[in-house]
Coordinates of C-alpha atoms in Angstrom, one line a residue:
X9 CA 4.2 -3.6 -7.5
X10 CA 3.2 -2.9 -3.9
X11 CA 4.1 -4.9 -0.8
X12 CA 1.8 -5.5 2.2
X13 CA 4.2 -3.4 4.3
X14 CA 3.9 -0.5 1.9
X15 CA 0.1 -0.8 1.9
X16 CA 0.0 -0.8 5.7
X17 CA 2.4 2.2 5.8
X18 CA 0.5 4.1 3.2
X19 CA -2.8 3.6 5.1
X20 CA -1.1 4.8 8.3
X21 CA 0.3 7.9 6.6
X22 CA -3.2 8.7 5.4
X23 CA -4.7 8.0 8.9
X24 CA -7.4 5.8 7.5
X25 CA -8.6 2.4 8.5
X26 CA -9.0 -0.7 6.2
X27 CA -12.7 0.1 5.7
X28 CA -12.0 3.6 4.5
X29 CA -9.4 2.4 2.1
X30 CA -11.7 -0.3 0.7
X31 CA -14.3 2.4 0.0
X32 CA -11.8 4.7 -1.6
X33 CA -10.6 2.1 -4.1
X34 CA -14.0 0.3 -4.5
X35 CA -12.8 -3.0 -3.2
X36 CA -14.2 -5.2 -0.4
X37 CA -13.0 -5.0 3.1
X38 CA -11.9 -8.7 3.0
X39 CA -9.9 -8.0 -0.1
X40 CA -8.0 -5.2 1.7
X41 CA -7.5 -7.4 4.8
X42 CA -6.1 -10.3 2.6
X43 CA -3.7 -7.9 0.9
X44 CA -2.4 -6.5 4.1
X45 CA -2.0 -10.0 5.7
X46 CA 0.1 -11.3 2.8
X47 CA 3.8 -11.5 2.9
X48 CA 6.0 -9.6 0.5
X49 CA 4.6 -8.4 -2.8
X50 CA 0.8 -8.4 -2.9
X51 CA -0.5 -10.8 -5.5
X52 CA -4.0 -10.7 -6.9
X53 CA -6.3 -9.6 -9.6
X54 CA -4.6 -6.9 -11.8
X55 CA -7.8 -4.8 -11.8
X56 CA -8.0 -4.8 -8.0
X57 CA -4.3 -3.9 -7.7
X58 CA -4.7 -1.0 -10.1
X59 CA -7.7 0.3 -8.2
X60 CA -5.7 0.2 -5.0
X61 CA -2.6 1.9 -6.5
X62 CA -4.7 4.5 -8.2
X63 CA -6.6 5.3 -5.0
X64 CA -3.4 5.7 -3.1
X65 CA -2.0 8.0 -5.8
X66 CA -5.1 10.2 -5.7
X67 CA -4.7 10.4 -1.9
X68 CA -1.1 11.6 -2.4
X69 CA 0.9 8.4 -1.8
X70 CA 3.9 7.8 -3.9
X71 CA 5.0 4.1 -3.9
X72 CA 8.8 3.8 -4.1
X73 CA 10.2 0.5 -5.4
X74 CA 13.3 -1.2 -4.1
X75 CA 16.4 0.7 -5.2
X76 CA 14.5 3.5 -7.0
X77 CA 14.7 7.2 -6.3
X78 CA 11.6 9.3 -5.4
X79 CA 10.9 11.9 -8.1
X80 CA 8.4 13.8 -5.9
X81 CA 8.9 16.4 -3.3
X82 CA 7.7 16.2 0.2
X83 CA 8.2 14.0 3.2
X84 CA 8.3 10.2 3.0
X85 CA 9.7 7.1 4.6
X86 CA 11.7 4.2 3.2
X87 CA 12.4 0.8 4.8
X88 CA 16.1 0.1 4.7
X89 CA 17.2 -3.2 3.2
X90 CA 17.2 -6.1 5.7
X91 CA 21.1 -6.1 5.8
X92 CA 21.2 -2.5 7.1
X93 CA 21.5 -1.4 10.7
X94 CA 18.4 -0.4 12.5

């Protein structure tokens, strides 16, 4: 699963705009815009979500779920739980 915040952060890490992401995952620009505008976990067509996640993985993005450890090396970011200090 991927959240809208993760998607926006992944795109920022790659330094690409929504149009470029849409091209990379063979989805329409309005689909990417809807995904990023949603709240929480992105819901949608499973095929579209798989295209998105696969394109991010090819670009080097590792999606880290809530409470899971990252198995990869390299730099990354994680959003602290809402109860944590900022």
